[in-house]
CSV table of C-alpha atoms in Angstrom, one decimal:
chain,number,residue,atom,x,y,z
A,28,UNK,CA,0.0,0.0,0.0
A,29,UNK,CA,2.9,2.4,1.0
A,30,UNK,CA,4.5,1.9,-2.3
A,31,UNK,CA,1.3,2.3,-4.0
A,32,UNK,CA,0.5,5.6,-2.4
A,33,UNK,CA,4.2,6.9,-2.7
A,34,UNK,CA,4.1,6.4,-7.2
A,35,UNK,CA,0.6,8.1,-7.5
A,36,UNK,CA,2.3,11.2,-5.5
A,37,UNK,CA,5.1,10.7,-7.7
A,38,UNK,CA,2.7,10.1,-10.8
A,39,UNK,CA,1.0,14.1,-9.7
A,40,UNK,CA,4.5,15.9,-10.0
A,41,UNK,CA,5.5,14.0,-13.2
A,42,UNK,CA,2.4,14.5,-14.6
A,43,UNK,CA,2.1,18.2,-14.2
A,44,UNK,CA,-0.2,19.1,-11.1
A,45,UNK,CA,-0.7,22.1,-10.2
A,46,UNK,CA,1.6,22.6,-7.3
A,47,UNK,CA,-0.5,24.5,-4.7
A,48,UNK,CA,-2.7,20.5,-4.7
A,49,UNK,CA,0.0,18.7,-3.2
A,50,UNK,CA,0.3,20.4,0.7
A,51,UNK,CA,3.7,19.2,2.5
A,52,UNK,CA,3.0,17.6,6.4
A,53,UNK,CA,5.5,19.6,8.9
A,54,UNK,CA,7.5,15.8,8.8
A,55,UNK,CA,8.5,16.8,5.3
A,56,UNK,CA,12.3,16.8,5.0
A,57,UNK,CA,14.1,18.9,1.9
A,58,UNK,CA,17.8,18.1,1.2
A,59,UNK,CA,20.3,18.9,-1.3
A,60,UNK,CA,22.5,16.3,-3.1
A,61,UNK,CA,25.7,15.8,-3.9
A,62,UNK,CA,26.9,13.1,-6.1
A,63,UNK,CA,30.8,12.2,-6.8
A,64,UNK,CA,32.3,12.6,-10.5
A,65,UNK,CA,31.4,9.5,-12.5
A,66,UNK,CA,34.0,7.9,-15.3
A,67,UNK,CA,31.7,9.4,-18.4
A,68,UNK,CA,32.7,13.0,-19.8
A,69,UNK,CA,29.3,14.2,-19.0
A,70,UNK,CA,29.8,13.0,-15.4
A,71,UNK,CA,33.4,14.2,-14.7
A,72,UNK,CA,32.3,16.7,-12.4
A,73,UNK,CA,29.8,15.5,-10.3
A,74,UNK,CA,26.1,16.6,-9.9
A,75,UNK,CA,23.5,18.1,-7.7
A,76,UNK,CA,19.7,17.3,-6.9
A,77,UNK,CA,16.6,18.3,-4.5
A,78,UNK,CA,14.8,15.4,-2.4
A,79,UNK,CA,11.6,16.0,-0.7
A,80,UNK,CA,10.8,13.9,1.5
A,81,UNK,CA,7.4,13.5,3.5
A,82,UNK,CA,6.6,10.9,5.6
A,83,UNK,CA,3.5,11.6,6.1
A,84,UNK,CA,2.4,11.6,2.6
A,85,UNK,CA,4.6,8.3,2.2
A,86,UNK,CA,6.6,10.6,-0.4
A,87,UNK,CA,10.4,10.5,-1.6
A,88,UNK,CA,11.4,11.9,-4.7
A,89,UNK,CA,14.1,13.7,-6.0
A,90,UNK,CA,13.8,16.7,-8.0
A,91,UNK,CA,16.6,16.7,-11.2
A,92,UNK,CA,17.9,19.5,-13.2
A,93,UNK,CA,20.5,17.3,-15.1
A,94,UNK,CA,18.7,15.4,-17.4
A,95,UNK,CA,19.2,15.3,-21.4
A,96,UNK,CA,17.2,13.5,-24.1
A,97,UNK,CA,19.3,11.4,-26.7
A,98,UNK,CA,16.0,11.4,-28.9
A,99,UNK,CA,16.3,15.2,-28.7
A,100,UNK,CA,15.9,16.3,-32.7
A,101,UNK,CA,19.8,17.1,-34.3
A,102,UNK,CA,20.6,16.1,-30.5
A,103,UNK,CA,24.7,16.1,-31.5
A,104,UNK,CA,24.5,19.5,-33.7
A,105,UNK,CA,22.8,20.9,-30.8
A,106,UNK,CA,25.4,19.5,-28.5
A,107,UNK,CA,28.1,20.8,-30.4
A,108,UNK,CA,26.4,24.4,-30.7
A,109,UNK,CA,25.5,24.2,-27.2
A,110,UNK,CA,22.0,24.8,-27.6
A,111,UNK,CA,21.2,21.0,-26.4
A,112,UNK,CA,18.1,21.4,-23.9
A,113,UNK,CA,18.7,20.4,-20.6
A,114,UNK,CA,15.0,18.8,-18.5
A,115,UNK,CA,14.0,19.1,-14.4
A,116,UNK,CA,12.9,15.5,-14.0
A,117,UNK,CA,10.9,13.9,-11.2
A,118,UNK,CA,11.9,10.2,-10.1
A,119,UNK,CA,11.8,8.2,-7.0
A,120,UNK,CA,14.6,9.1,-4.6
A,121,UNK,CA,15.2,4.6,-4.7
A,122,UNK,CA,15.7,4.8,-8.2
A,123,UNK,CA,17.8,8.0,-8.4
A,124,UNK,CA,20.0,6.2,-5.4
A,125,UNK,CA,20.3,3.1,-6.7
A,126,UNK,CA,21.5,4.2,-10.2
A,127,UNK,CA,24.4,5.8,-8.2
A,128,UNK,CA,25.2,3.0,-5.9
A,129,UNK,CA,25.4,0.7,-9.3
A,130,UNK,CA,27.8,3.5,-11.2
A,131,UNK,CA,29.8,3.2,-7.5
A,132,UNK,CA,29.6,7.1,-7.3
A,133,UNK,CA,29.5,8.6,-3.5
A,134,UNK,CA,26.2,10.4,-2.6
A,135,UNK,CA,26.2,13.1,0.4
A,136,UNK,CA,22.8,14.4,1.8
A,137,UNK,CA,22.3,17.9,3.7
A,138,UNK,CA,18.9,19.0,4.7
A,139,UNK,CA,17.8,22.2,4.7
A,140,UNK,CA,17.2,24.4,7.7
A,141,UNK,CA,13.7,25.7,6.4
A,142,UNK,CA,10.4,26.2,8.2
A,143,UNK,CA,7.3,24.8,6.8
A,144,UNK,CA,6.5,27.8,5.1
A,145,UNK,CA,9.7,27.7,3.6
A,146,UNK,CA,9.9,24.4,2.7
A,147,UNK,CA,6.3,24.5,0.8
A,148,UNK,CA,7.6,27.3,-1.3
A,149,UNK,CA,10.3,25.6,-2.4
A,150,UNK,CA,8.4,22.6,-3.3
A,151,UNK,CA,6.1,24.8,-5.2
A,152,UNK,CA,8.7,26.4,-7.0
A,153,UNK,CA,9.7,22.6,-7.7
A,154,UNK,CA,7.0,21.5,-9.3
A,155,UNK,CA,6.2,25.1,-11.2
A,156,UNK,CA,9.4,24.7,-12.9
A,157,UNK,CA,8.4,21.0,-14.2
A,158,UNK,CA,5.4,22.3,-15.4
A,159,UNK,CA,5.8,21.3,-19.1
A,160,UNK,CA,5.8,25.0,-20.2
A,161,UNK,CA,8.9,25.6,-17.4
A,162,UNK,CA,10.8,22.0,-17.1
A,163,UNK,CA,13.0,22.8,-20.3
A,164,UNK,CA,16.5,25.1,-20.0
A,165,UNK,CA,19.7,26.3,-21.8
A,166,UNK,CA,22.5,24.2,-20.4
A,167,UNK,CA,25.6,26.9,-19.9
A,168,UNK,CA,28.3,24.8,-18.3
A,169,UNK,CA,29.8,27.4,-16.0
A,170,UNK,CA,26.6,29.4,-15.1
A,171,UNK,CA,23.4,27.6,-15.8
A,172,UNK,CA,23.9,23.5,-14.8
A,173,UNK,CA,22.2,21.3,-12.4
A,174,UNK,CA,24.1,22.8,-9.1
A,175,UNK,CA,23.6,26.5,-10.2
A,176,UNK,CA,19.9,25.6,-10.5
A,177,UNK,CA,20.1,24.1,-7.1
A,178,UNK,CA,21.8,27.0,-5.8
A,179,UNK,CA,19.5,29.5,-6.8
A,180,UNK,CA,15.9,28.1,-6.6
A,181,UNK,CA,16.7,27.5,-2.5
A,182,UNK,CA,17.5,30.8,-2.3
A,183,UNK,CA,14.4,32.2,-4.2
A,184,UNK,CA,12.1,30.3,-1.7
A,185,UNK,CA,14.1,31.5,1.5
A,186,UNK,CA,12.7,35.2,0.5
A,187,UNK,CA,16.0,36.2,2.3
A,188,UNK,CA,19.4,36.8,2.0
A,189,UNK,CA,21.6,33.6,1.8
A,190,UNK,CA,25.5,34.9,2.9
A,191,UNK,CA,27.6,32.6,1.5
A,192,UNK,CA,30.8,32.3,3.4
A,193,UNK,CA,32.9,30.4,0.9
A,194,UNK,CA,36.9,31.1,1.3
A,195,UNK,CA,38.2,33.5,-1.9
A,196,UNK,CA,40.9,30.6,-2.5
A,197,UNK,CA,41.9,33.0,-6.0
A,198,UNK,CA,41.4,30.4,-8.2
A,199,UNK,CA,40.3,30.8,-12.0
A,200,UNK,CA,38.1,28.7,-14.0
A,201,UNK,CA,41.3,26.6,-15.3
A,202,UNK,CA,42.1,26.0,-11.4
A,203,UNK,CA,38.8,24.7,-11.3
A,204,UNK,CA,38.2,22.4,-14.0
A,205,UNK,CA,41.9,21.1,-13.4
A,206,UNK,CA,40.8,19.0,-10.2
A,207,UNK,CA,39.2,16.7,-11.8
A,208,UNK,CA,41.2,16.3,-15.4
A,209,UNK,CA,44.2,15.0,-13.4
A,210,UNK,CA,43.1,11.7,-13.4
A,211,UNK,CA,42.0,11.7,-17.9
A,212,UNK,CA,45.4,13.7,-19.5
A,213,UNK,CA,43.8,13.2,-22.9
A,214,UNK,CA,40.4,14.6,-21.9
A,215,UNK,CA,42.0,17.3,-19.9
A,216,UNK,CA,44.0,18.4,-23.3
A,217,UNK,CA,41.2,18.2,-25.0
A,218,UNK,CA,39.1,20.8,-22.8
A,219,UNK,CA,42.5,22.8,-22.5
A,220,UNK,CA,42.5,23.1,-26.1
A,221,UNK,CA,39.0,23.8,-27.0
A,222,UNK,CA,38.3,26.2,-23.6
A,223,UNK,CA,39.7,30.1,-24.3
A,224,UNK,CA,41.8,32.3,-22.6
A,225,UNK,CA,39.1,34.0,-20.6
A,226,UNK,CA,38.8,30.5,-18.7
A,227,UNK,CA,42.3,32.0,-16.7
A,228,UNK,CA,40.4,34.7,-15.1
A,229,UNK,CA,39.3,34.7,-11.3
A,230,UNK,CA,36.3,33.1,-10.7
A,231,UNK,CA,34.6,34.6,-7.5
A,232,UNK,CA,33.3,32.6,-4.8
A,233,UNK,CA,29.8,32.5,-5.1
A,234,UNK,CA,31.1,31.2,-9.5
A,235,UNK,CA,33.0,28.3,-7.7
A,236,UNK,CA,29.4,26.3,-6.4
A,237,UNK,CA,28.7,25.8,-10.8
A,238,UNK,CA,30.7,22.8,-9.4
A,239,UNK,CA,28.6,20.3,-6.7
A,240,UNK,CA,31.8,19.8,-5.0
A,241,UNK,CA,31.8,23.7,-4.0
A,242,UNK,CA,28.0,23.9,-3.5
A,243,UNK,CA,28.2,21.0,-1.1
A,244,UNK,CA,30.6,23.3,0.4
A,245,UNK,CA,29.2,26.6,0.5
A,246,UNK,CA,26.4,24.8,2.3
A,247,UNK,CA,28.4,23.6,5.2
A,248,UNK,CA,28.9,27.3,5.8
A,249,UNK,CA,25.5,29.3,4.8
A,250,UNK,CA,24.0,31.1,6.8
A,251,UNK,CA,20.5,33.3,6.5
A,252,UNK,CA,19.3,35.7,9.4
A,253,UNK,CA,20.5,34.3,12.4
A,254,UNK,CA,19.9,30.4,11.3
A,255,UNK,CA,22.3,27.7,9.1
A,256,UNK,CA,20.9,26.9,5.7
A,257,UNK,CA,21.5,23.6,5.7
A,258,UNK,CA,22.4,20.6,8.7
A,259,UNK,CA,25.8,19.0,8.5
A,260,UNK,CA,26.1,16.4,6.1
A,261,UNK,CA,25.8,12.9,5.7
A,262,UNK,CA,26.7,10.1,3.3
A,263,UNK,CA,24.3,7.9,1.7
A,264,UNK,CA,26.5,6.0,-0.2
A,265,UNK,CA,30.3,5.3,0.4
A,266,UNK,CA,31.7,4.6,-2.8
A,267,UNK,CA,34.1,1.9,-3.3
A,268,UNK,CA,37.8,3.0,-3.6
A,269,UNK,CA,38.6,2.6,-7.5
A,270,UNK,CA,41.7,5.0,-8.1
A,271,UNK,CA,42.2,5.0,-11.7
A,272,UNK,CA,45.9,6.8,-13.5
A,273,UNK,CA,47.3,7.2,-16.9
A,274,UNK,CA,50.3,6.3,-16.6
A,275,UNK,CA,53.2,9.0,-18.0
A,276,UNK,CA,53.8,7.3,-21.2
A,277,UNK,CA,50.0,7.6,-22.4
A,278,UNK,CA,49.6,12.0,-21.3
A,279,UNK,CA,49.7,14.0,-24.5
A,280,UNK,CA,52.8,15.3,-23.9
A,281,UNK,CA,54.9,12.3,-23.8
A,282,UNK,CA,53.1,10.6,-26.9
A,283,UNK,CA,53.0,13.9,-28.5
A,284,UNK,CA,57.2,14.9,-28.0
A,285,UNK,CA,58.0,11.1,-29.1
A,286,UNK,CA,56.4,11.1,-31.9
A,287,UNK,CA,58.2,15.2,-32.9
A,288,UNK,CA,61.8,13.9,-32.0
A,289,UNK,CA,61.1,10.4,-34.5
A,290,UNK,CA,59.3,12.3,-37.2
A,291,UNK,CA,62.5,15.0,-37.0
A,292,UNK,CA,65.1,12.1,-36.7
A,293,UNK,CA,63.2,10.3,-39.8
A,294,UNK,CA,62.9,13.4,-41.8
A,295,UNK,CA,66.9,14.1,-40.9
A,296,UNK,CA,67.7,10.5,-41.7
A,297,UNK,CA,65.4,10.0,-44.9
A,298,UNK,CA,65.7,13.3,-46.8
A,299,UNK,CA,63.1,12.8,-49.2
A,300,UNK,CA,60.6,14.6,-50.8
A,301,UNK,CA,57.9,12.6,-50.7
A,302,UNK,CA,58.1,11.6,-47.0
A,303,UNK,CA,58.1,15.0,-46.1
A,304,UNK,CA,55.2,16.2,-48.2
A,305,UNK,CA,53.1,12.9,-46.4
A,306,UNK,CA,54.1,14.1,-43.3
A,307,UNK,CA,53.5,17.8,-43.4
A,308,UNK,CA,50.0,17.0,-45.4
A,309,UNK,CA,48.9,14.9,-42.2
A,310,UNK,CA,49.8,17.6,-40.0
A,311,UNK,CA,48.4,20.0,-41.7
A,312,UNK,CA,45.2,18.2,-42.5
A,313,UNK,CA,44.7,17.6,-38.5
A,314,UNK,CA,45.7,20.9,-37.4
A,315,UNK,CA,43.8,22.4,-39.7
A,316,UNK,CA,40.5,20.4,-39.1
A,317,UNK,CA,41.3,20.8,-35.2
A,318,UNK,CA,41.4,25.2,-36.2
A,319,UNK,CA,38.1,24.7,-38.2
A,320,UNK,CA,36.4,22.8,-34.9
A,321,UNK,CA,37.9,25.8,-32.6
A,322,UNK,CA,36.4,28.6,-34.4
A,323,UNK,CA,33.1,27.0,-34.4
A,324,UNK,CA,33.2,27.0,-31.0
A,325,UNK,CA,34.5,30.3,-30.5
A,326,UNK,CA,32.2,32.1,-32.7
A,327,UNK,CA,29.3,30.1,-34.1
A,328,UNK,CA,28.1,28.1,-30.5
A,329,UNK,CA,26.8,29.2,-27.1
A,330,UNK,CA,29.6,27.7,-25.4
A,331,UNK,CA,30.9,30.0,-22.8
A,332,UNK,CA,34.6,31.0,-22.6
A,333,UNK,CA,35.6,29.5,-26.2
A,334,UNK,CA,37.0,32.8,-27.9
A,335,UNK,CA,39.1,33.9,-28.0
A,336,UNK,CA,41.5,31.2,-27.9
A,337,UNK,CA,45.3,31.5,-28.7
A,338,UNK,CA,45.3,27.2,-29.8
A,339,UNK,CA,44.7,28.8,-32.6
A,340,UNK,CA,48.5,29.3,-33.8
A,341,UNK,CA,48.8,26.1,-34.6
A,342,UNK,CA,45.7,24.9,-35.2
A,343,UNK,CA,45.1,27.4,-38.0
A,344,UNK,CA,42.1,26.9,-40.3
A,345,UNK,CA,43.8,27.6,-43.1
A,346,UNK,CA,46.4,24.5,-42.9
A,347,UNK,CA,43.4,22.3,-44.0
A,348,UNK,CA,43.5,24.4,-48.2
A,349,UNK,CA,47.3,24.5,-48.1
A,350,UNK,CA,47.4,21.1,-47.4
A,351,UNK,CA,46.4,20.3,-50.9
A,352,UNK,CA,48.6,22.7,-52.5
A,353,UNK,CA,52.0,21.0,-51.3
A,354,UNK,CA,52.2,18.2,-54.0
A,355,UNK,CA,51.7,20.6,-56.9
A,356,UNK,CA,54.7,20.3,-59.2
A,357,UNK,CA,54.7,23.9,-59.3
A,358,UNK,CA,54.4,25.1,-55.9
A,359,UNK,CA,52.4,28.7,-55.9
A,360,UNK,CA,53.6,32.2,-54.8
A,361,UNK,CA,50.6,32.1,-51.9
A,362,UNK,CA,51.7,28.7,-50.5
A,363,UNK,CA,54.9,30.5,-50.1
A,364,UNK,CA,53.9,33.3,-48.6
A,365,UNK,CA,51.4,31.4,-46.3
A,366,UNK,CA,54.6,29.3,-45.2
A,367,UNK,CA,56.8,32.3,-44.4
A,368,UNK,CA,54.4,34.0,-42.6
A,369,UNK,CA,52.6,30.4,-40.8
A,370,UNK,CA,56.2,29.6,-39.3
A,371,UNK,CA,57.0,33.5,-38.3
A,372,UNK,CA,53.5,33.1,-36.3
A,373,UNK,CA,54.7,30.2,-34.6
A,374,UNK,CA,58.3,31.6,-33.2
A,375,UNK,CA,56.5,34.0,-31.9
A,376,UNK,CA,53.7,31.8,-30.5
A,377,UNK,CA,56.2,29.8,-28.7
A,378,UNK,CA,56.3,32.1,-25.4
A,379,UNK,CA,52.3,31.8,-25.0
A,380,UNK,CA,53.3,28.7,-24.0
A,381,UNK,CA,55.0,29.7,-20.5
A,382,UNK,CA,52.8,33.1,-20.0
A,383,UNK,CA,49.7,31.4,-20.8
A,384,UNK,CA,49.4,27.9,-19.7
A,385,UNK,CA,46.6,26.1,-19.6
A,386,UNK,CA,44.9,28.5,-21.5
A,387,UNK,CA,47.5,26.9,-24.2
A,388,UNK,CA,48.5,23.4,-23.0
A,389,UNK,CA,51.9,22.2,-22.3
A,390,UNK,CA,51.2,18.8,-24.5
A,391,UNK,CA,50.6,21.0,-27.4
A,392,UNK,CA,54.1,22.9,-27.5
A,393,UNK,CA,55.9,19.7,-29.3
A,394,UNK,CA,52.9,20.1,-32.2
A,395,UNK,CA,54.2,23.7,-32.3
A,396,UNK,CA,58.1,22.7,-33.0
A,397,UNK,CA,56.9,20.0,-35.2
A,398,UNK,CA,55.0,22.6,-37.5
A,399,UNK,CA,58.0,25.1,-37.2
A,400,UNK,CA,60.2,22.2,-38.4
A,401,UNK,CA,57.9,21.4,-41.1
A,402,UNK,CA,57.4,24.9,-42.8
A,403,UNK,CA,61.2,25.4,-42.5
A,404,UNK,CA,61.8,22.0,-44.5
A,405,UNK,CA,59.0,22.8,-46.9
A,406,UNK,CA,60.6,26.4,-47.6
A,407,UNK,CA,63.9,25.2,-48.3
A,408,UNK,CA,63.0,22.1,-50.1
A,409,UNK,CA,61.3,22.4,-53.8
A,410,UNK,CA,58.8,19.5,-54.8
């Protein structure tokens, strides 16, 4: 019967009630939370969620703002352009736990210091924003995810100021991200590379809780009139220890400088034409392909802090049309020209690479010396 009861409350929320028909008993129990990072890219930073529980009512749910459709129409060009919709969804708080416990992520609860009054509101709000008209958003990364949603909805149904007493640790975006890319080189190269040089500026405290981690956090220390928003925490779910490294010999920049001292040493060792012209075709065909992908993130998506970004150096569009001008017999007067002036921009690309870091990656400096090697070869080689 309990169970029965507890899915046709569940089945009202999904289903769109109005939110002033479901009235919470004083035994209700509102909680934030936290989840651990998971191994998928979409879960490398944790997540946040709302549970409402009422005993009374024989209600537990949890209330999601991180849900995405894979039937979504053009759901990977709207991914790419950062226009995929994001969903608050309504499950069971078993189900929600359960899915953790079987990905072995940790889950930390904190309940809410609210009054009834309070802790109505915030339901109402709740279910308001799953109203079908209300339950679709903008993902933005940084400034509108499933913890900034968290963040901000408790605070709207407090009707006071929340004073967040988070530590100004100075950090910038980069500083951010970066703990939790130590433990995937590749990925973390790959954000490094495609994020801009705005992601080095300081975030402020109240910008660090866009990561659960930091919200979880900020709550330990909230405070509104003379109360704490939220109890200390506890953990639901202890994760299992799984520690998981790349070794050295698999980061970017070892796999990336091997292969730029053998390519120079085979190039030295076997002068000819034709191996050089493969080899600076393939560079210049990624590179150039990798430029392309950069300036439609920079300046054709809603992705936040992806222009503008100095990656672009070496990964210049334009490598991708010269490409297929190097095998002509007769090599042109612009191919020149582009040469001269591609290498020049490099040399003096090459101190970004201490003054800028990460908003350039380390792993990408070997690329650099491998292009500057390449142009200098082409220039003083004919085909």
């Amino acid at each position: 019967m309990k169970t029965i009861r507890n899915l046709f409350l569940l089945i009202l929320v999904v289903s769109g009630i109005k939110a002033e028909a479901l009235h919470l008993s004083s035994q209700t129990k509102i909680s934030i939370l936290t989840c651990s990072p998971g191994a998928e890219l979409y879960s490398l930073f944790g997540h946040t969620a709302i549970r409402v529980c009422d005993p009374a009512k024989d209600m537990d749910i949890v209330f999601n703002y991180g849900t995405f459709d894979f039937q979504t129409d053009n759901f990977y060009i709207k991914y790419a352009q950062g226009l995929l919709p994001y969903q608050l969804t309504v499950t069971s708080y078993k189900s929600f736990i359960n899915s953790y416990i079987s990905d072995n992520r940790s889950v930390w609860s904190q309940t809410l210091n609210l009054d009834s009054l309070q802790r109505q509101r915030l339901f109402d709000l709740l279910v308001e924003n799953h109203q079908p008209a209300n339950r679709t958003y903008l993902y933005n990364f940084l400034f509108d995810n499933c913890s900034t949603r968290v963040r901000d909805i408790v605070a709207k149904s407090i009707l006071q100021p929340i004073e967040w007493h988070l530590p100004d640790m100075h950090k910038s975006f980069w500083n951010l991200l970066d703990e939790y890319l130590y433990r995937m080189p590749w990925v973390k190269w790959g954000i490094h590379t495609i994020l801009a040089q705005s992601g080095s500026r300081e975030a402020t405290p109240y910008q660090y809780m866009f990561l659960p981690d930091y919200l979880m956090q900020g709550l330990e220390t909230a405070t509104y009139g003379n109360k704490m928003l939220a109890e200390k925490q506890i953990i639901l779910y202890q994760a299992t220890e799984s520690t998981v490294y790349s070794p050295w010999y698999t980061t970017p920049f070892f796999i990336f400088t091997l292969g730029t001292v053998l390519l120079i040493i085979g190039l030295i060792r076997f002068p000819s034409g034709k191996l050089l012209h493969t080899t600076a075709f393939l560079l210049f065909i990624a590179s150039g392909l990798i430029g392309c992908l950069l300036i439609f993130l920079g300046y054709f998506t809603e992705h936040p802090i992806t222009a503008p970004n100095f990656n672009l150096i070496w990964a210049n569009p334009l490598n991708l049309p010269a490409a297929f001008f190097l095998f002509r017999k007769k090599r042109s007067y612009l191919l020149q020209l582009y040469l001269t002036i591609y290498g020049i921009v490099l040399l003096i690309g090459i101190p970004l690479w201490f003054f800028l870091t990460p908003a350039v990656p380390m792993a990408s400096l070997p690329l650099l010396l491998l292009l500057i090697y390449i142009c200098t070869r082409l220039k003083q080689r004919k085909p």
